[in-house]
CSV table of C-alpha atoms in Angstrom, one decimal:
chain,number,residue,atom,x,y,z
L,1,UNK,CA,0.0,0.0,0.0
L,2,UNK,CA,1.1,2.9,-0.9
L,3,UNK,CA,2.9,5.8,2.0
L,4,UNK,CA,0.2,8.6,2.7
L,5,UNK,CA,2.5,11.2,1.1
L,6,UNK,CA,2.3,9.1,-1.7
L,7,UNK,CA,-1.4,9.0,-2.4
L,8,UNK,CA,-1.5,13.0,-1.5
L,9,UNK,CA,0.3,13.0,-4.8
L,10,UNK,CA,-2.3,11.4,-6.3
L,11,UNK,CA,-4.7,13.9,-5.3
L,12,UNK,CA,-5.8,15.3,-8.4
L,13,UNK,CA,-6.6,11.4,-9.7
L,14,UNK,CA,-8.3,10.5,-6.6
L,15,UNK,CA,-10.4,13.1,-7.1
L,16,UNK,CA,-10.9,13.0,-10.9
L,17,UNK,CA,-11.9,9.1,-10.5
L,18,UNK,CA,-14.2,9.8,-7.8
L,19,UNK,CA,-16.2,12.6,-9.6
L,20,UNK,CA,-16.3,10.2,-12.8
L,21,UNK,CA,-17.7,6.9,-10.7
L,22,UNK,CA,-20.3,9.1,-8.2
L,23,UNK,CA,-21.5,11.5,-10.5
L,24,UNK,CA,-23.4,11.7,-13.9
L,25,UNK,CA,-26.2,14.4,-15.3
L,26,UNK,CA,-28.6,13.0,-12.5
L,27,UNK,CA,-26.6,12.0,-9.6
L,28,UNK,CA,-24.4,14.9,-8.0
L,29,UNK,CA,-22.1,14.5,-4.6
L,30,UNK,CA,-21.1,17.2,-2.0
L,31,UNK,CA,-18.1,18.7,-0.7
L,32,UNK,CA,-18.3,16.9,2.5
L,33,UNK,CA,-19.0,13.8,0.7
L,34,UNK,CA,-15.5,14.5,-1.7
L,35,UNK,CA,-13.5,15.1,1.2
L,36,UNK,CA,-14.7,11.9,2.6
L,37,UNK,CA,-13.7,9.8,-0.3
L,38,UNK,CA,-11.0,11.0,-0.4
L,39,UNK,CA,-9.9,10.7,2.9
L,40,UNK,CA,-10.6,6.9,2.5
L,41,UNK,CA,-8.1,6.9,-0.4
L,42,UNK,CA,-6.0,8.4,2.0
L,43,UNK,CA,-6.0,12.1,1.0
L,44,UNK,CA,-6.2,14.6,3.1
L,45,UNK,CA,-8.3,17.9,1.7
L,46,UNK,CA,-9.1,20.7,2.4
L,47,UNK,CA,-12.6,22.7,0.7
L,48,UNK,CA,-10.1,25.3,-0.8
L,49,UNK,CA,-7.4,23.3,-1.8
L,50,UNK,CA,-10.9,20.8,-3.8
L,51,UNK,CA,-11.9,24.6,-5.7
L,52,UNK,CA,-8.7,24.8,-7.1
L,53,UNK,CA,-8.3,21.1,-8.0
L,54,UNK,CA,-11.5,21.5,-9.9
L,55,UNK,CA,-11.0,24.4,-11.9
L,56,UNK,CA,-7.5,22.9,-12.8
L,57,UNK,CA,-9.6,19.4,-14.3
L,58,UNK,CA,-11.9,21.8,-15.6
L,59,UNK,CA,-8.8,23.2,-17.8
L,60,UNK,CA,-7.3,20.1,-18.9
L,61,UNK,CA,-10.5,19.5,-20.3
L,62,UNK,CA,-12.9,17.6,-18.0
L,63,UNK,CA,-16.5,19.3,-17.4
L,64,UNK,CA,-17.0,19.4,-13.8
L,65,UNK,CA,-19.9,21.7,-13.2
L,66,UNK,CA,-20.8,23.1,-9.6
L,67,UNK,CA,-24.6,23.5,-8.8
L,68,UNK,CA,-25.5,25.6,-5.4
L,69,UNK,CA,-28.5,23.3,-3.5
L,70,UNK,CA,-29.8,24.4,-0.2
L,71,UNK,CA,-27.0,26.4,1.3
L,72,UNK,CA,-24.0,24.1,0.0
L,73,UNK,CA,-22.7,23.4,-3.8
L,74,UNK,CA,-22.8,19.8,-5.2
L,75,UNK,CA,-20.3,18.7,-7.9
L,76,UNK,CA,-20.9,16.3,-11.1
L,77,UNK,CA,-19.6,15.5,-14.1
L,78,UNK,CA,-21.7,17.1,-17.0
L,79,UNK,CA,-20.7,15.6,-20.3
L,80,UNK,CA,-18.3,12.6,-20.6
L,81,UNK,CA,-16.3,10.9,-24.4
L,82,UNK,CA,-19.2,8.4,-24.4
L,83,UNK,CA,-23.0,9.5,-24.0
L,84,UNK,CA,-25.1,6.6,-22.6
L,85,UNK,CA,-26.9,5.8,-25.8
L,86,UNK,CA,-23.4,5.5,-27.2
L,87,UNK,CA,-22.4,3.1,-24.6
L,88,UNK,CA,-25.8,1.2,-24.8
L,89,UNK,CA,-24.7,0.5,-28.2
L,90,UNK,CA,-21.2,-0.7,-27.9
L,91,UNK,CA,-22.8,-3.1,-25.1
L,92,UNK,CA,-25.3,-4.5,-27.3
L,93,UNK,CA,-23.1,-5.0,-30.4
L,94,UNK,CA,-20.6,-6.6,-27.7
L,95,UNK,CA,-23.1,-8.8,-26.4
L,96,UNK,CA,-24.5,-9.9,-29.2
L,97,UNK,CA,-21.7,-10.6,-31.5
L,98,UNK,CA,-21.0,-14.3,-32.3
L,99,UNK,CA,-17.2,-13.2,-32.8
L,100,UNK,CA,-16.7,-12.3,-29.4
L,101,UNK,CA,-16.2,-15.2,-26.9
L,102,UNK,CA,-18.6,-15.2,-23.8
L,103,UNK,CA,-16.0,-14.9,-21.6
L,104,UNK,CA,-14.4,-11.7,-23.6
L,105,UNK,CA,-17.6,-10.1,-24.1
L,106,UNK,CA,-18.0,-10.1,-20.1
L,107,UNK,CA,-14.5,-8.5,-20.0
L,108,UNK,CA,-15.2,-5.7,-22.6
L,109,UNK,CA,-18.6,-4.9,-20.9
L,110,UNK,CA,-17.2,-4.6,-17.7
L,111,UNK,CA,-14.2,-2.0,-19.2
L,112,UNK,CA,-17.3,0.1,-20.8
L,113,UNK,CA,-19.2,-0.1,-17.5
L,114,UNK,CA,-15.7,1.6,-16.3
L,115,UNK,CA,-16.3,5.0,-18.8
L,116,UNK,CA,-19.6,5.3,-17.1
L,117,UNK,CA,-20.5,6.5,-13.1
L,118,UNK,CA,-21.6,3.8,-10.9
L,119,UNK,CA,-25.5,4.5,-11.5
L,120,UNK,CA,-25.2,4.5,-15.4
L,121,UNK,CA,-23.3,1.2,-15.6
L,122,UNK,CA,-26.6,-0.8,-13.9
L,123,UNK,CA,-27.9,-0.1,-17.0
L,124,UNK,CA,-25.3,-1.4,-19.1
L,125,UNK,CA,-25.8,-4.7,-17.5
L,126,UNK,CA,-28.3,-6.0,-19.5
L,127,UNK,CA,-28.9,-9.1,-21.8
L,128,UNK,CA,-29.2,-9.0,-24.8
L,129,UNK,CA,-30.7,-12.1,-26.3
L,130,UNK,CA,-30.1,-13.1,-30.7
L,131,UNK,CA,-31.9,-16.1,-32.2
L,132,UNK,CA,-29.6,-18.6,-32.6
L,133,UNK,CA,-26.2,-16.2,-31.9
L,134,UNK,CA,-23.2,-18.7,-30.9
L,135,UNK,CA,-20.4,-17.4,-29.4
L,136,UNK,CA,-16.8,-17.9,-31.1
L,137,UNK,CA,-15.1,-21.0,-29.0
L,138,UNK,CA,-12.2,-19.2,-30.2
L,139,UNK,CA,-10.5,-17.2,-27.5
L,140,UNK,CA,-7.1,-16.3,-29.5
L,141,UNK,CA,-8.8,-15.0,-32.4
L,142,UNK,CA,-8.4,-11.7,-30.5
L,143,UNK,CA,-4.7,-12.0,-30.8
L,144,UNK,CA,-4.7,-13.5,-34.3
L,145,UNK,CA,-6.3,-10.1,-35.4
L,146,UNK,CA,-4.0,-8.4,-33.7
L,147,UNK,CA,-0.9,-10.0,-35.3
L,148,UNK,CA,-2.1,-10.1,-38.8
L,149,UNK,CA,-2.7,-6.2,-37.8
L,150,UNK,CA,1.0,-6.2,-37.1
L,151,UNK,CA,1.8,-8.2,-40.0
L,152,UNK,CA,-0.1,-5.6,-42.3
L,153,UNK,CA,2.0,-2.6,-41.2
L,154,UNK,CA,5.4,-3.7,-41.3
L,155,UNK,CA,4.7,-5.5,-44.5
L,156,UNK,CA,5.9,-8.9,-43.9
L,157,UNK,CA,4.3,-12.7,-44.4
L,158,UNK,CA,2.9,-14.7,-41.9
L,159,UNK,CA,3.2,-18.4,-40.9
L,160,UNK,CA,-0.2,-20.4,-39.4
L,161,UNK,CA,-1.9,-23.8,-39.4
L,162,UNK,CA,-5.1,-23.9,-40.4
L,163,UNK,CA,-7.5,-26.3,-39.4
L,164,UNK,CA,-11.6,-27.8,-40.1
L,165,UNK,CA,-14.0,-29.4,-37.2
L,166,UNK,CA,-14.5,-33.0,-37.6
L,167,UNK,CA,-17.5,-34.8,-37.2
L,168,UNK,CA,-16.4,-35.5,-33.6
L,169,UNK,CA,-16.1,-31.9,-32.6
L,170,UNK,CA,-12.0,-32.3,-33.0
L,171,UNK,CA,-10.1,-29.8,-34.9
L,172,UNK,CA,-7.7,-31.1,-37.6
L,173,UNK,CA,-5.3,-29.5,-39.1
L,174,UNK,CA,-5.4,-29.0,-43.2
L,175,UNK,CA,-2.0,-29.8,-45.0
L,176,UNK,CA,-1.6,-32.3,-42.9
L,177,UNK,CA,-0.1,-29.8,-39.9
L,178,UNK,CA,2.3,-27.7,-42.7
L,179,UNK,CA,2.3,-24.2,-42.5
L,180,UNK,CA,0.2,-21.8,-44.2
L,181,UNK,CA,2.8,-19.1,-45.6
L,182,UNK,CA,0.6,-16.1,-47.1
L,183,UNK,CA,1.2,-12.2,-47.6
L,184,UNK,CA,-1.7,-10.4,-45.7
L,185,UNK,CA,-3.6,-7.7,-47.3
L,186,UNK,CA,-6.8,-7.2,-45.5
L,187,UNK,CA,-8.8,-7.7,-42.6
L,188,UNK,CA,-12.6,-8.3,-43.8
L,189,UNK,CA,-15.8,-8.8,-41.7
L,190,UNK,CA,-18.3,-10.9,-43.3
L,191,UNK,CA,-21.6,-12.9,-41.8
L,192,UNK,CA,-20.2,-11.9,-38.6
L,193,UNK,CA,-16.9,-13.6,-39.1
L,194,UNK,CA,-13.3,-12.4,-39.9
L,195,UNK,CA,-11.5,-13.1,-42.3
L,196,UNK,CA,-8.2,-12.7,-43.5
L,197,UNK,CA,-7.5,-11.4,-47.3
L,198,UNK,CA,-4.1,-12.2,-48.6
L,199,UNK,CA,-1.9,-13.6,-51.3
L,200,UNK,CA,-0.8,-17.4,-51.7
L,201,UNK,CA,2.8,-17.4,-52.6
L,202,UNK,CA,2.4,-20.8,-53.9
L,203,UNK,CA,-0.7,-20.7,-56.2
L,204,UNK,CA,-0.1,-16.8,-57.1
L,205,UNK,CA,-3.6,-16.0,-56.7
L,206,UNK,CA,-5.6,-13.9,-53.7
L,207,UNK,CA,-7.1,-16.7,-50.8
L,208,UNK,CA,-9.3,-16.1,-48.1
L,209,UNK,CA,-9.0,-17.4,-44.4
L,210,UNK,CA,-11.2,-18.1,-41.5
L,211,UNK,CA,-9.6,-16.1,-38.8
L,212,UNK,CA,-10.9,-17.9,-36.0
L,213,UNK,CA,-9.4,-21.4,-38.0
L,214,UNK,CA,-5.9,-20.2,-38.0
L,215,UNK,CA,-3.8,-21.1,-35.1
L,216,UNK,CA,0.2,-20.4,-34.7
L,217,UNK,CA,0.1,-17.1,-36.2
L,218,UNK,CA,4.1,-16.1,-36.3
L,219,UNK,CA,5.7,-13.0,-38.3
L,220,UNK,CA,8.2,-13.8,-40.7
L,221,UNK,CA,10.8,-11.3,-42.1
L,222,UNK,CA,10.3,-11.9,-45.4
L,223,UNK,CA,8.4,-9.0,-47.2
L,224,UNK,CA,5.0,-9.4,-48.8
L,225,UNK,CA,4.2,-10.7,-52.0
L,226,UNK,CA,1.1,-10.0,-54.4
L,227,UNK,CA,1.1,-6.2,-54.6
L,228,UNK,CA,0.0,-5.9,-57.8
L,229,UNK,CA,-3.5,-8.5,-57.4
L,230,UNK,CA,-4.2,-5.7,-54.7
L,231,UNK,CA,-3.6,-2.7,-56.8
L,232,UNK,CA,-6.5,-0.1,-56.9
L,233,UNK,CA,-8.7,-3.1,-55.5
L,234,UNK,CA,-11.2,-1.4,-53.0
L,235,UNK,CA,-11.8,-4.3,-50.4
L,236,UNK,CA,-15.3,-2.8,-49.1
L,237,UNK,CA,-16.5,-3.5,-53.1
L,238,UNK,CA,-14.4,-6.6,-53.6
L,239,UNK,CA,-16.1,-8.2,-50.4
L,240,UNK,CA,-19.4,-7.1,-51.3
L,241,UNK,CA,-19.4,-9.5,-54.5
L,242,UNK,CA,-18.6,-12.7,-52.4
L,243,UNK,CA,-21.1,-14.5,-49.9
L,244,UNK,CA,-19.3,-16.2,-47.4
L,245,UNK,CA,-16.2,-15.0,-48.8
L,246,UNK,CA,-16.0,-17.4,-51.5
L,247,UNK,CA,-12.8,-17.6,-53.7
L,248,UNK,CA,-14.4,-17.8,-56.6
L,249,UNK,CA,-14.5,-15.9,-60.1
L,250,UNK,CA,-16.5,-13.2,-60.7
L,251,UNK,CA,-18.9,-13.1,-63.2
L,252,UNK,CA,-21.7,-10.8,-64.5
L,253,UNK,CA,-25.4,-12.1,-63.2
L,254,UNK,CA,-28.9,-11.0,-64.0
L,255,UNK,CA,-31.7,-11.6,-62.0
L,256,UNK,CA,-35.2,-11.3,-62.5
L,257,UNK,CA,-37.2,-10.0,-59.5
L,258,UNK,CA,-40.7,-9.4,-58.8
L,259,UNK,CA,-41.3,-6.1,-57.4
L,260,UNK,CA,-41.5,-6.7,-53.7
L,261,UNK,CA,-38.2,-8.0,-54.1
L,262,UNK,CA,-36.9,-4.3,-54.2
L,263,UNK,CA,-36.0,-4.2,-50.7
L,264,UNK,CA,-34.2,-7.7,-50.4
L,265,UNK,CA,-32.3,-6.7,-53.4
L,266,UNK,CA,-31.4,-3.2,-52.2
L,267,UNK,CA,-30.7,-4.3,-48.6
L,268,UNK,CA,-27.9,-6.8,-50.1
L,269,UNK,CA,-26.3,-4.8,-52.7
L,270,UNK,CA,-27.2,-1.5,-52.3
L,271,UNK,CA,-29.2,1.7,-53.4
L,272,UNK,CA,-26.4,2.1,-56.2
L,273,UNK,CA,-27.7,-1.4,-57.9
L,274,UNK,CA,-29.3,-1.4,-61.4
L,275,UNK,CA,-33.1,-2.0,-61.4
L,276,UNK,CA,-34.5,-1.7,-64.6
L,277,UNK,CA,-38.3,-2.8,-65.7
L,278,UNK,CA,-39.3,-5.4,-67.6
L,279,UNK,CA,-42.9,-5.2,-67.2
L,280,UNK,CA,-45.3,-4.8,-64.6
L,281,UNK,CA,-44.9,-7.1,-62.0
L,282,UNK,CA,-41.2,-7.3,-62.6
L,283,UNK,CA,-37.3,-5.3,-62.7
L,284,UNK,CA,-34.3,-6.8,-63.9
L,285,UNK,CA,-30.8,-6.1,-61.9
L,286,UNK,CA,-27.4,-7.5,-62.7
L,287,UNK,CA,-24.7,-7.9,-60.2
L,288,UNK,CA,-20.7,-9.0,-60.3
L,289,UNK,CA,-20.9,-12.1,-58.4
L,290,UNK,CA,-18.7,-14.9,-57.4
L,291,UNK,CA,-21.3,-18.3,-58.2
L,292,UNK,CA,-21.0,-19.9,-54.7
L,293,UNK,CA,-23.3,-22.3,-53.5
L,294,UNK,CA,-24.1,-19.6,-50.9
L,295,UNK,CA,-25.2,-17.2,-53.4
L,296,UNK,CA,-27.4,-19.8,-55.4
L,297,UNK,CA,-28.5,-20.8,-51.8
L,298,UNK,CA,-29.6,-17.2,-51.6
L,299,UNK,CA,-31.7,-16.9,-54.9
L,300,UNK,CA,-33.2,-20.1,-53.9
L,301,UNK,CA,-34.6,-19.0,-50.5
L,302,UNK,CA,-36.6,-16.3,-52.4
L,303,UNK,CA,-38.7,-18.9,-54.1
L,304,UNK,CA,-40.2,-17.9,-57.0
L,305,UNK,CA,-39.2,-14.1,-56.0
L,306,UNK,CA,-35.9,-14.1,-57.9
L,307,UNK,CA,-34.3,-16.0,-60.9
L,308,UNK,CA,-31.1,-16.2,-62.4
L,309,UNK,CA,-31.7,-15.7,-66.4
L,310,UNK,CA,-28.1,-15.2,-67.6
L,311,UNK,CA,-25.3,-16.3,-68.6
L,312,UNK,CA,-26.3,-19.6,-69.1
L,313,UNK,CA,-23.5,-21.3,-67.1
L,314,UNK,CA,-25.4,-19.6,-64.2
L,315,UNK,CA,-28.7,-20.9,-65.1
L,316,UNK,CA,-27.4,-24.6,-65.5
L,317,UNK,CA,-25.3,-24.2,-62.2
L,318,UNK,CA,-28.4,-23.1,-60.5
L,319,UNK,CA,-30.5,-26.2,-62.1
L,320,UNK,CA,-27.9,-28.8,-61.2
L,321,UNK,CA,-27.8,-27.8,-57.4
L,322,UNK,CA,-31.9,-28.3,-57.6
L,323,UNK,CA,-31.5,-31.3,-59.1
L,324,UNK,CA,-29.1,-32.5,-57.0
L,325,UNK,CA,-31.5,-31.6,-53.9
L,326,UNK,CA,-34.5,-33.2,-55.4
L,327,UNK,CA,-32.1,-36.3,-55.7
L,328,UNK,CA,-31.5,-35.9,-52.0
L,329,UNK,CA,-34.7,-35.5,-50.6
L,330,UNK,CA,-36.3,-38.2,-53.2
């Protein structure tokens, strides 16, 4: 513990902390009640020495107002970085994100609960239920990002093992445990999972990665490689043309949507998609698209809504997956 002289030091802190914790727009605290907080910090004060103290956090930029009630003033912090709707927010995204860990999100609510005063973070702790949301088993997916992060801005390759679930809920590392040796170009959050955007040495071409499937990340010193696959490449449109991330070629697709489709379509693509009418009951749009079995997974959930019409490869792709489903189901 620390000498008394010591925490008198401290003063200013003490005091700072103690404003930020007790007091918020609604909740205010006294003089007599700051000079008994801070006595149990082990600061002595007196009331003059506390004026000066809080003009001086006043001036490095906190907003400590003083309002007179009854015959005494009582202190509070007006404004703080975060308002509570803000923080409501960040709890709820962190909460209710399958990327975050259960565990993790605990320890992140608990740090935003910190930026608020004492009454304000009650309301933070709250549940916030998704249908079907399941939390990452992952826990060093947080450190992954972080060193593909560091990877990024001194331009090196990294090293990882990369691995599937099997059937009995093992993982099993791809390549049969050999290193993955890629040039990492971008970080991309997709269907509420990250992935990692780089160049395969090997095959020459640009591969995507599961983050929370790599394990081992290392740094190497050798530089990166692919430069020119990521020249003038805008990740936020490359990303857009890929469900699931999937590697795949991009190709030019038309769809034919009926006209309460309009929302689905621009909800997925965007305002800036093409909609052009074909007749009364109907638009046409075409999209750059990578022909996953996600995306013909897509067009298939909207029933009769939506349908591929060109190219032709598309069509046929689209009527052997049905086919192959009828065959399934008998």
């Amino acid at each position: 513990m620390a000498a008394a002289g010591e925490n008198q030091k401290l003063k200013l802190l003490y005091l700072y902390d103690i404003l930020k914790e007790r007091t918020d727009e609604y909740h205010a605290i006294s003089m007599s009640e700051i000079i008994e907080a801070l006595d149990a910090c082990g600061v002595s004060a007196e009331r003059k020495s506390i004026y000066t103290d809080i003009q001086a956090l006043n001036v490095y930029g906190a907003d400590i107002v003083g309002e007179k009630v009854g015959k005494g003033y009582q202190y509070r912090v007006a404004s703080r970085d975060f308002e509570m709707p803000e923080l409501k927010l960040l709890v709820d995204s962190v909460q209710s994100s399958k990327f975050i860990t259960g565990r993790k999100s605990k320890d992140l609510i608990r740090k935003l609960e910190g930026l608020a005063s004492r009454y304000e973070a009650r309301e933070l702790d709250r549940q916030v239920v998704v249908a079907g949301r399941i939390k990452t088993m992952n826990e060093s997916i947080y450190y992954n990002v972080d060193a593909i992060h560091r990877a990024i801005a001194d331009d090196v390759k990294i090293r990882f093992k990369y691995f599937r679930w099997t059937e009995k809920k093992d993982q099993e590392l791809r390549r049969d445990g050999a290193d993955y040796v890629v040039s990492p170009w971008g970080l991309v959050w997709d269907d509420e999972n990250y992935y990692l955007i780089g160049y395969d040495d090997e095959r020459e071409e640009i591969r995507h990665y599961r983050v929370d499937k790599m394990k081992s990340i290392r740094l190497t010193d050798q530089k990166r490689e692919g430069r020119s696959a990521f020249a003038g490449k805008d990740m936020a449109t490359y990303t857009e043309k890929r469900f699931g991330m999937y590697d795949g070629e991009l190709i030019k697709v038309a769809l034919l949507c009926k006209n309460d489709m309009a929302g689905v379509i621009i909800d997925r693509f965007g305002k800036d998609v093409p909609m052009i009418k074909i007749d009364q009951d109907h638009f046409e749009t075409r999209v750059d698209m990578a022909l996953s079995p996600l995306f013909l997974g897509w067009v298939a959930s909207m029933g009769d809504g939506i349908k591929i019409v060109e190219p032709a490869s598309a069509v046929e792709k689209m009527r052997s997956m049905i086919d192959d489903l009828k065959e399934l189901y008998g």
